[in-house]
Short mmCIF file of C-alpha atoms in Angstrom, two decimals:
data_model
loop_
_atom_site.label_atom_id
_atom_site.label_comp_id
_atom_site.label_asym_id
_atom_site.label_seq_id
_atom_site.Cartn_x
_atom_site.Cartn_y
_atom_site.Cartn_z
CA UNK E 1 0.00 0.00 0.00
CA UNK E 2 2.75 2.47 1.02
CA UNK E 3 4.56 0.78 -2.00
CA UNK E 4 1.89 1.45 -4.35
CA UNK E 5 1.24 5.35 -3.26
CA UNK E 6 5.27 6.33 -3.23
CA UNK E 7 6.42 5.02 -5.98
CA UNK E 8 4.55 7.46 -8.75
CA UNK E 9 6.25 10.30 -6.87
CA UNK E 10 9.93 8.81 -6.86
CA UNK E 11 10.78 10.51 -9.52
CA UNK E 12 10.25 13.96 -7.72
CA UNK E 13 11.14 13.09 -4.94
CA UNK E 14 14.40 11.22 -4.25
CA UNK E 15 13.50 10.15 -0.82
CA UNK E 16 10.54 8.18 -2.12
CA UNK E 17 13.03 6.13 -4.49
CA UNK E 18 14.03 3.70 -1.88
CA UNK E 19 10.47 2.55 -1.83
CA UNK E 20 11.84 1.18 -5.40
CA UNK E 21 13.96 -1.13 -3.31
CA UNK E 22 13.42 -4.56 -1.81
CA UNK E 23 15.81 -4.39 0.76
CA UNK E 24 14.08 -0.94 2.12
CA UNK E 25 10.87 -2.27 2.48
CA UNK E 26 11.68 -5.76 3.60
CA UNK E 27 13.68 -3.68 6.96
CA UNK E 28 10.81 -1.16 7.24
CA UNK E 29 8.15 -4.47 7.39
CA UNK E 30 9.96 -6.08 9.88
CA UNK E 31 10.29 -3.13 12.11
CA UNK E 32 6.04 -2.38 11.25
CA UNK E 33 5.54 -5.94 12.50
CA UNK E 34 7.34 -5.63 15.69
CA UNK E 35 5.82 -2.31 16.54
CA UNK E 36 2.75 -3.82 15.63
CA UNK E 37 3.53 -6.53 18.39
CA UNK E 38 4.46 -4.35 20.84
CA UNK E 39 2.11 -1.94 20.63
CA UNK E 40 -1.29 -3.86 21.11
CA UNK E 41 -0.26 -7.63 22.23
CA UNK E 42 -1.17 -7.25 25.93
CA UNK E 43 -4.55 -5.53 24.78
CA UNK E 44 -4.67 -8.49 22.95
CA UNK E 45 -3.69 -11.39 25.28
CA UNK E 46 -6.09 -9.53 27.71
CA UNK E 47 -8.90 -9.98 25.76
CA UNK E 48 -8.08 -13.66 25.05
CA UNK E 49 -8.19 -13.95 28.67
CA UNK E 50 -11.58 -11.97 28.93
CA UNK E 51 -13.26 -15.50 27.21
CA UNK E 52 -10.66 -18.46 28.58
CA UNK E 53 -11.75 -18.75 31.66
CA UNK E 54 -8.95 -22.03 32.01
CA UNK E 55 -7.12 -20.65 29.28
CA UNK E 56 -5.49 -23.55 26.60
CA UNK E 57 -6.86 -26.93 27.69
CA UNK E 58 -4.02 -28.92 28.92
CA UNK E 59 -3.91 -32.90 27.66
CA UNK E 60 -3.65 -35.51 30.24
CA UNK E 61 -2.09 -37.56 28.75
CA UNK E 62 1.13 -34.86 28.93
CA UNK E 63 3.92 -34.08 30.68
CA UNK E 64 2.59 -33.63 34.36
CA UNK E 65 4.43 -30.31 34.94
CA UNK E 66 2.31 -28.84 32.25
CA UNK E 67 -1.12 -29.45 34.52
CA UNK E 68 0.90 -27.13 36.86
CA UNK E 69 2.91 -24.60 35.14
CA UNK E 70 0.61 -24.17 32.30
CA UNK E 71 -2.92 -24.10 33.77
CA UNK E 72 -4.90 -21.03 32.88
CA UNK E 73 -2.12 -19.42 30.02
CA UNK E 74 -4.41 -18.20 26.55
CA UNK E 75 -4.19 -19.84 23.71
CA UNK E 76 -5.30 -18.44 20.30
CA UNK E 77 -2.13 -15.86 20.56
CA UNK E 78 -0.90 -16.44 16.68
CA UNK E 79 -3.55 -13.80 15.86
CA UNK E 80 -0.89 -11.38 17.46
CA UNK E 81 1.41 -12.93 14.66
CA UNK E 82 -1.32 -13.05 11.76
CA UNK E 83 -2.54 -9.35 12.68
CA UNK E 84 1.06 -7.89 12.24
CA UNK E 85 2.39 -10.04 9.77
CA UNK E 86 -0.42 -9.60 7.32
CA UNK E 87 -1.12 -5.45 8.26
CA UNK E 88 2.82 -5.24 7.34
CA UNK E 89 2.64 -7.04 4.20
CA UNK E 90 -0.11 -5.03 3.07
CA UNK E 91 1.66 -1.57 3.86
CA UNK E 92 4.80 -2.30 2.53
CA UNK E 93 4.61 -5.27 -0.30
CA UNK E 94 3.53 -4.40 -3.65
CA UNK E 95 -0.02 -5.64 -3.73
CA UNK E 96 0.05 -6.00 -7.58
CA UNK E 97 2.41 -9.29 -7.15
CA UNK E 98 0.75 -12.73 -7.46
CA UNK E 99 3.06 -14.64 -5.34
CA UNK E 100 2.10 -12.04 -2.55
CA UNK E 101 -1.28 -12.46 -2.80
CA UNK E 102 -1.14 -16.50 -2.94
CA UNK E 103 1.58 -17.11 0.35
CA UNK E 104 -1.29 -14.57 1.87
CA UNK E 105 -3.91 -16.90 0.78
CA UNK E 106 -2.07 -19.80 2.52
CA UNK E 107 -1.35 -17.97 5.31
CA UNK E 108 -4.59 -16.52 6.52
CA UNK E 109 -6.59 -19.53 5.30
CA UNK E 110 -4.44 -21.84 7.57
CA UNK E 111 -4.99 -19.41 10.31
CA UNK E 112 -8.43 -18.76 10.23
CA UNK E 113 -8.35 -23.19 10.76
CA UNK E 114 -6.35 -22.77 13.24
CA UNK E 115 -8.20 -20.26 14.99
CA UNK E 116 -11.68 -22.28 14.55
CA UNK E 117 -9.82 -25.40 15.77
CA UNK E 118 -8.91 -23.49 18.80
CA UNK E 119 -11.76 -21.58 19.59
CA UNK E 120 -13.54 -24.89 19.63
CA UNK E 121 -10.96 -25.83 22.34
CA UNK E 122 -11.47 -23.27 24.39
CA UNK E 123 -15.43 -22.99 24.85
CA UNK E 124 -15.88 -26.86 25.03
CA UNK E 125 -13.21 -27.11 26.97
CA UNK E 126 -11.37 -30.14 25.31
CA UNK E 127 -8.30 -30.74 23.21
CA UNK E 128 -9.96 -32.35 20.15
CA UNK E 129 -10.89 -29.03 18.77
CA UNK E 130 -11.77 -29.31 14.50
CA UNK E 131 -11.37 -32.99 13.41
CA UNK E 132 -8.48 -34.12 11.95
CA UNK E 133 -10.05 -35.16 8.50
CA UNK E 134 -11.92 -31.72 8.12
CA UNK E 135 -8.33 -30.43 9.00
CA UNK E 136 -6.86 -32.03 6.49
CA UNK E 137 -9.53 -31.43 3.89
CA UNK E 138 -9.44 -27.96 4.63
CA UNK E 139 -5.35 -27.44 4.29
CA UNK E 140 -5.32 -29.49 0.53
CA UNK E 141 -8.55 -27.75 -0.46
CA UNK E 142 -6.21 -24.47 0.27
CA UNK E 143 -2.38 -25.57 -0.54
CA UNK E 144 -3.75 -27.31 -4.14
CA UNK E 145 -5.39 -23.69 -4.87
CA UNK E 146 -2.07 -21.80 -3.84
CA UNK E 147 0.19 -24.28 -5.63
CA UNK E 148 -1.92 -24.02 -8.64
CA UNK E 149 -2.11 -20.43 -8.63
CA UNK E 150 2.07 -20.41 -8.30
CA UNK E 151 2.55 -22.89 -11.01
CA UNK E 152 0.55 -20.06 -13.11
CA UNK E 153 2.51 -17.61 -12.55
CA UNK E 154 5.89 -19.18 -13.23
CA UNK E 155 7.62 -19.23 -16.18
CA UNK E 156 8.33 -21.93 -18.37
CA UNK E 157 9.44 -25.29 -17.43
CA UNK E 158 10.59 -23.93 -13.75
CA UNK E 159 6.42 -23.96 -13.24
CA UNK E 160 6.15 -28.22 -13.01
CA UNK E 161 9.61 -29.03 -11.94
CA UNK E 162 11.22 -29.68 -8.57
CA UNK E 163 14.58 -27.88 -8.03
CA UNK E 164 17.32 -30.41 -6.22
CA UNK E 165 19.76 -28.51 -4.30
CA UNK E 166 23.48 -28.56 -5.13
CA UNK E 167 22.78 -30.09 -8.10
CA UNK E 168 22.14 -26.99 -10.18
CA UNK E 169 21.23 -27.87 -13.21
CA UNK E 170 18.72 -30.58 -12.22
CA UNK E 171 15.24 -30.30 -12.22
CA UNK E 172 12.82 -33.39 -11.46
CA UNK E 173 9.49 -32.78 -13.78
CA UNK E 174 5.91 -33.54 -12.31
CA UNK E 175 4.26 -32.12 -15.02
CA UNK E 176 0.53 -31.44 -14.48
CA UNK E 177 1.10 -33.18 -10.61
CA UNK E 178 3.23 -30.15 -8.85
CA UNK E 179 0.49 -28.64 -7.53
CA UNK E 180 0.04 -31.97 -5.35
CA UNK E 181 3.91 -31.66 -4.86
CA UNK E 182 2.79 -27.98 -3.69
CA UNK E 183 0.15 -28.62 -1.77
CA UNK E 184 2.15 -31.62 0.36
CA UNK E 185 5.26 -29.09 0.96
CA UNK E 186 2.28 -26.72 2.39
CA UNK E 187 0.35 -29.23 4.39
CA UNK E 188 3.57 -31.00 5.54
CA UNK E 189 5.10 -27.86 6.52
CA UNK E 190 2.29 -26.50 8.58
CA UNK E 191 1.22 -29.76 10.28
CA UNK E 192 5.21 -30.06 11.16
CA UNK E 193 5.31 -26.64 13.05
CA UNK E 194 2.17 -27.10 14.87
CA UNK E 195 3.63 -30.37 16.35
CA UNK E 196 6.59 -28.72 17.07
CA UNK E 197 4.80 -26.04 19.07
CA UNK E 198 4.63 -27.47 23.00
CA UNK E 199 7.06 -25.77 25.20
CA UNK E 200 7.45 -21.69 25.71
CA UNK E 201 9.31 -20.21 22.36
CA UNK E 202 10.40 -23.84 20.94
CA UNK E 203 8.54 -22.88 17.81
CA UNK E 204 8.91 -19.09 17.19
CA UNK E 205 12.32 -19.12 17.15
CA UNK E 206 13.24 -21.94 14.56
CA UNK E 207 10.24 -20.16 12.64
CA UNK E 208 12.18 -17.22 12.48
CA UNK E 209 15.32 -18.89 11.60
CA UNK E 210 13.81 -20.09 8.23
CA UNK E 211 11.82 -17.48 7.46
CA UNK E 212 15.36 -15.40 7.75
CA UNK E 213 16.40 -18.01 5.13
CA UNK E 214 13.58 -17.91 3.09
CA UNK E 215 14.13 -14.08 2.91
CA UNK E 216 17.21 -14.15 1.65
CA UNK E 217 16.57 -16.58 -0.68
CA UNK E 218 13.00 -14.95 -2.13
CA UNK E 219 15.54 -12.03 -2.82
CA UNK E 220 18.40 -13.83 -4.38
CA UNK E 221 16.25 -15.88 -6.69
CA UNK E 222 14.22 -12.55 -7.61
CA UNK E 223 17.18 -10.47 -8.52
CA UNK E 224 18.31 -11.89 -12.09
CA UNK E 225 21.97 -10.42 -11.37
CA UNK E 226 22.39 -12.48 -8.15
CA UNK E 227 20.69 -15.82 -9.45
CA UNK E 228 22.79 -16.07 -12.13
CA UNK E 229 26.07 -15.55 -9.91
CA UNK E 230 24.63 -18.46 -7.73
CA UNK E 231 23.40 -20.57 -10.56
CA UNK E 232 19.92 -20.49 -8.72
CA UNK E 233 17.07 -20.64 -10.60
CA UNK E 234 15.25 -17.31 -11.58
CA UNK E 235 11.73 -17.23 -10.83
CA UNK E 236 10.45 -13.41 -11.79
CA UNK E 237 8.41 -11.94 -8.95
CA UNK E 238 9.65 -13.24 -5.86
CA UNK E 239 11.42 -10.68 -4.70
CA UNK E 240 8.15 -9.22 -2.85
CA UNK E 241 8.45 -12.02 -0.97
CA UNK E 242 11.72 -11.17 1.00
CA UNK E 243 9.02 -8.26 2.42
CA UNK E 244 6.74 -10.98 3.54
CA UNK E 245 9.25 -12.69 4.88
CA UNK E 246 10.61 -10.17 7.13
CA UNK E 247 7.19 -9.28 8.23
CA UNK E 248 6.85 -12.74 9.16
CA UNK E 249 10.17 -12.67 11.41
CA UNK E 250 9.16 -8.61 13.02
CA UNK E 251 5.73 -10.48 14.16
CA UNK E 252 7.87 -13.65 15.07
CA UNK E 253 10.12 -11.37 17.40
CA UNK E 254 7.25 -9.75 18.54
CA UNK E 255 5.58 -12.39 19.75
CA UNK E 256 8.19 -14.04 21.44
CA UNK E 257 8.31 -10.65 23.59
CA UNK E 258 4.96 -12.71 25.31
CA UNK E 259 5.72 -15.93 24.32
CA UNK E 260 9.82 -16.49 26.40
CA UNK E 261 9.24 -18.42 29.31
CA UNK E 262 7.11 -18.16 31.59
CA UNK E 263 4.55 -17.86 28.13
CA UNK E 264 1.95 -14.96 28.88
CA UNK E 265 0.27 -16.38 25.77
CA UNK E 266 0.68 -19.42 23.28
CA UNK E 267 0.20 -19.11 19.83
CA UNK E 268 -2.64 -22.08 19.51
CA UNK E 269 -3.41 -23.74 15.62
CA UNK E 270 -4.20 -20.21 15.08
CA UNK E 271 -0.34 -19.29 15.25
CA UNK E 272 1.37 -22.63 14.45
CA UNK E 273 -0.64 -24.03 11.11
CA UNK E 274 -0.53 -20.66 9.74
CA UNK E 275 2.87 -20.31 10.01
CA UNK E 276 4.04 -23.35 8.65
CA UNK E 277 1.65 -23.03 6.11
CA UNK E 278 3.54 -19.63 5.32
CA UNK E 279 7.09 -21.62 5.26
CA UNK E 280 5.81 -24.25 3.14
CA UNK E 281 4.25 -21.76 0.21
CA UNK E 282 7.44 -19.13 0.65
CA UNK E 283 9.55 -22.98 -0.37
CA UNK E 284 7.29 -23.72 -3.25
CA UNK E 285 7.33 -20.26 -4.41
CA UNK E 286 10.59 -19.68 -4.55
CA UNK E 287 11.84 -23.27 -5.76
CA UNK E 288 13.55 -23.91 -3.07
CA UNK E 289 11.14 -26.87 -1.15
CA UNK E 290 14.14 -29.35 -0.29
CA UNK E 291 16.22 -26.56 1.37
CA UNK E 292 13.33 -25.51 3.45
CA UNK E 293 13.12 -29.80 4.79
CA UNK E 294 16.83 -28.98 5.70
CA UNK E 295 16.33 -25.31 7.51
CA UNK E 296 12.91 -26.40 9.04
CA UNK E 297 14.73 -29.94 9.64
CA UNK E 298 13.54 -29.69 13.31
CA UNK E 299 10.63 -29.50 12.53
CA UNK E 300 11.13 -32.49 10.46
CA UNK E 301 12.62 -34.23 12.94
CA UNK E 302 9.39 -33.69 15.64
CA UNK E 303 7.47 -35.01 12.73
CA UNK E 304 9.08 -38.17 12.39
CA UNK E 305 9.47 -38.79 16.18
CA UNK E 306 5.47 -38.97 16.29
CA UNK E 307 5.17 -41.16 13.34
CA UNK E 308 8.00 -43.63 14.64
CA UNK E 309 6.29 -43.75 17.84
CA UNK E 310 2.55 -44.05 16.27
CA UNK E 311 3.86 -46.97 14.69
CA UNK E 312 5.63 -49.10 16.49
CA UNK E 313 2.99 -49.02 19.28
CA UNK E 314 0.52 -50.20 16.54
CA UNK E 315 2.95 -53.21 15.44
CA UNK E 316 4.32 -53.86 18.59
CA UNK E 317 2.52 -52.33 21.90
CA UNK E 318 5.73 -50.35 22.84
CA UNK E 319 7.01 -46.97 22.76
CA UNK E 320 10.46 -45.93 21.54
CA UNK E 321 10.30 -42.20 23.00
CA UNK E 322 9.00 -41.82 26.20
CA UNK E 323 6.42 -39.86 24.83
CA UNK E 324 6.02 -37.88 21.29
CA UNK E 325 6.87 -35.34 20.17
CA UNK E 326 10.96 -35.91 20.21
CA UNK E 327 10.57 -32.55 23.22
CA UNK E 328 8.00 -34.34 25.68
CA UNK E 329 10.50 -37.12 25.64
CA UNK E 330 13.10 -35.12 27.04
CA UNK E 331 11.06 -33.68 29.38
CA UNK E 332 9.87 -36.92 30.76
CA UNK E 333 14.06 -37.52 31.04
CA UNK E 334 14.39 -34.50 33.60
CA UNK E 335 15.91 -31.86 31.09
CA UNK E 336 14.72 -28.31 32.08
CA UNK E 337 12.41 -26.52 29.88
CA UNK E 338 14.87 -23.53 28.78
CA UNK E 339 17.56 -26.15 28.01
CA UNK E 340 15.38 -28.12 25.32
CA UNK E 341 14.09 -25.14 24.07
CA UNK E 342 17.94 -23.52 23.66
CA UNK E 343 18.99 -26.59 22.11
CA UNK E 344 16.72 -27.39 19.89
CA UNK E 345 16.97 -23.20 19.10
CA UNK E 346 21.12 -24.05 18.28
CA UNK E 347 19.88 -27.10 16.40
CA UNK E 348 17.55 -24.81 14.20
CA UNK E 349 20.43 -21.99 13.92
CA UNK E 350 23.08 -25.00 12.16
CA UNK E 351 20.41 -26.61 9.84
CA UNK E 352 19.94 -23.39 8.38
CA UNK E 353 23.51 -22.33 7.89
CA UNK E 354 23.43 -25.89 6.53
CA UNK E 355 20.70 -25.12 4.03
CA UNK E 356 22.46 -21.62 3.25
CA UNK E 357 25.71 -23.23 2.19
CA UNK E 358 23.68 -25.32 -0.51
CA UNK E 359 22.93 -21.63 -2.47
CA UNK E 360 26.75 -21.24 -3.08
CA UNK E 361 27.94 -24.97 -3.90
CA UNK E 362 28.48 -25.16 -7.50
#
C-alpha cells in the first residue's frame, strides 16, 4: 500500500526512491511488524483472557508439569502474529504481485483453521478441537489452490519441476502433478510446526530462523543479477516475498516478547498451522522446497518422532520415545524446559547455515 502510493512520486522526490527497493521495504516491514507486536499484544492477550476462563486446555495424557505450570495461560495468541504479519505485508509489499497475494492466501486460510480449531478448544473445553479429517480437507482444499495459482505464474518449465539442491542444473518434472507436490510441501510444513509447538518459544524461534532463510533466498532468486552468480534458478516476482518474509520474522520477534518463558500467551493452531503453512508456500514459491526440509529440519525431525512412535505401538505395543513429540521425551528424562528449548533453538540456527551453504555450492 505504502509501495503502491510512493512510488509514482519517486521521480520527484528522491527520498521516495528507496520505496523502489526490496531491501528498504523488507527492513521497514519487519520493524512495522514488531511495533505492531508491541504496541497492542497485551490488549490483545487480555482480551483472550476476557473469554478463557482455564485458558489452553491442557492434555492428560502430557507431561505432568504442564497441569501445573501451564494451567490457565491463553491460547489463540498467533492472531498477534497473523494481525502484524499480514497489516505489514499489506503496507509495505507491492499488492500487484501474485506470489504475494497466494503465500497470503495460505497464510490466513491456515490461520483462520487454526483459529476455529482453537476456539472450539477453548469454549468446550477439550483438546480435540476441529477434526483431523476436516483439518486435512481444509489445508489441501487451500495448498492445491495456492500451488496451482504459483505454477501459473511461473515461467516456463521452472512452473512443473522440482529444483534439487546442489545439483544446479537438475530439475525433477511432475508435469501437471506439482500442484500436489505444492500442496504436500504446504500441508507438511504447517502440520510439522504445529507439532513442534509445545514448550514456551520452541517454535517461534526456529520459525524465524527459516523465514530469515527464506528471505534471503525470495531475494536472491528474484534479482536476475544475483541468481545467475549463484546458478539459482530465476523465478520473476519473488522478490516481494523477501518483504513478507521479514514481516513474518518482526511479528515472530514480537511475539516471542509474550511468548519467552514463563509464556503470557501461546500461539494455539491459530499461530502454528498458519505459520508453517507460510514456510511451506514461501519454499514452493521460490523453488527452493528441499532446502526448506533442511532449515525447518527440526521441525522435520518432531514429525518423524510422532510417526516412529505411532507406529511401532501399533505393530508392537511399545514406545520408543518416552512420549512424542521428540521434546516431551526429554522432558519426561528430567531436562529443564529452557535447556530443550535452547537446544533445539542451536539445532535450528546450524540446519539453516546448513541449508544456506547449498545456495553457493556449484
Amino acid at each position: 500500500m505504502i509501495f503502491n502510493f510512493l512510488v509514482p512520486f519517486a521521480d520527484d522526490f528522491q527520498l521516495f526512491n528507496l520505496a523502489r527497493y526490496h531491501t528498504f521495504r523488507a527492513g521497514a516491514a519487519c520493524l512495522t511488524a514488531l511495533v505492531i507486536c508491541l504496541m497492542f499484544g497485551n490488549a490483545i492477550i487480555r482480551w483472550l483472557r476476557s473469554f478463557q476462563r482455564g485458558g489452553q486446555p491442557i492434555r492428560d495424557d502430557g507431561p505432568e508439569r504442564h497441569l501445573i505450570e501451564k494451567k490457565g495461560t491463553p491460547t489463540m495468541g498467533g492472531v498477534i502474529i497473523l494481525g502484524a504479519l499480514v497489516v505489514s505485508t499489506l503496507l509495505w509489499a507491492d499488492l500487484r504481485s501474485g506470489m504475494v497475494w497466494a503465500v497470503l492466501l495460505v497464510t490466513i486460510g491456515y490461520g483462520a483453521l487454526g483459529f476455529a480449531d482453537d476456539w472450539l478448544k477453548v469454549t468446550k473445553r477439550n483438546t480435540k478441537g476441529v477434526s483431523g479429517r476436516m483439518k486435512l480437507a481444509v489445508q489441501a482444499g487451500l495448498g492445491l489452490v495456492a500451488a496451482v495459482w504459483i505454477t501459473w505464474l511461473m515461467p516456463g518449465p521452472l512452473s512443473t519441476t522440482l529444483a534439487v539442491p546442489v545439483f544446479k542444473e537438475l530439475l525433477i518434472p511432475f508435469g501437471l502433478l506439482f500442484p500436489l507436490v505444492g500442496m504436500l510441501v504446504m500441508m507438511g510444513a504447517s502440520n510439522a510446526v504445529n507439532l513442534t509447538d509445545g514448550l514456551d518459544g520452541l517454535a517461534i524461534v526456529p520459525v524465524m530462523i527459516a523465514a530469515a532463510v527464506f528471505a534471503l533466498i525470495a531475494y536472491l532468486v528474484g534479482n536476475r543479477l544475483f541468481s545467475d552468480y549463484l546458478q539459482l534458478h530465476y523465478v520473476p516476482g519473488t522478490g516481494e516475498l523477501a518483504v513478507f518474509a521479514s514481516a513474518l520474522i518482526g511479528a515472530a520477534l514480537g511475539f516471542l516478547w509474550f511468548n519467552a518463558p514463563p509464556a503470557a500467551v501461546f500461539m494455539g493452531d491459530t499461530g502454528s498451522l498458519a505459520l508453517g503453512g507460510a514456510l511451506g508456500a514461501l519454499a514452493v514459491a521460490t523453488k527452493h522446497e528441499i532446502v526448506l526440509a533442511i532449515v525447518g529440519g527440526l521441525f522435520v525431525v518432531e514429525t518423524v518422532s510422532v510417526i516412529i512412535q505411532v507406529f511401532w505401538f501399533k505393530r508392537t505395543g511399545r514406545r520408543v520415545f518416552l512420549m512424542a513429540p521428540l521434546h516431551h521425551h526429554f522432558e519426561k528424562k528430567g531436562w529443564a524446559e529452557p535447556t530443550i528449548v535452547i537446544r533445539f533453538w542451536i539445532i535450528a540456527m546450524i540446519l539453516a547455515l546448513v541449508g544456506l551453504s547449498t545456495l553457493k555450492i556449484r
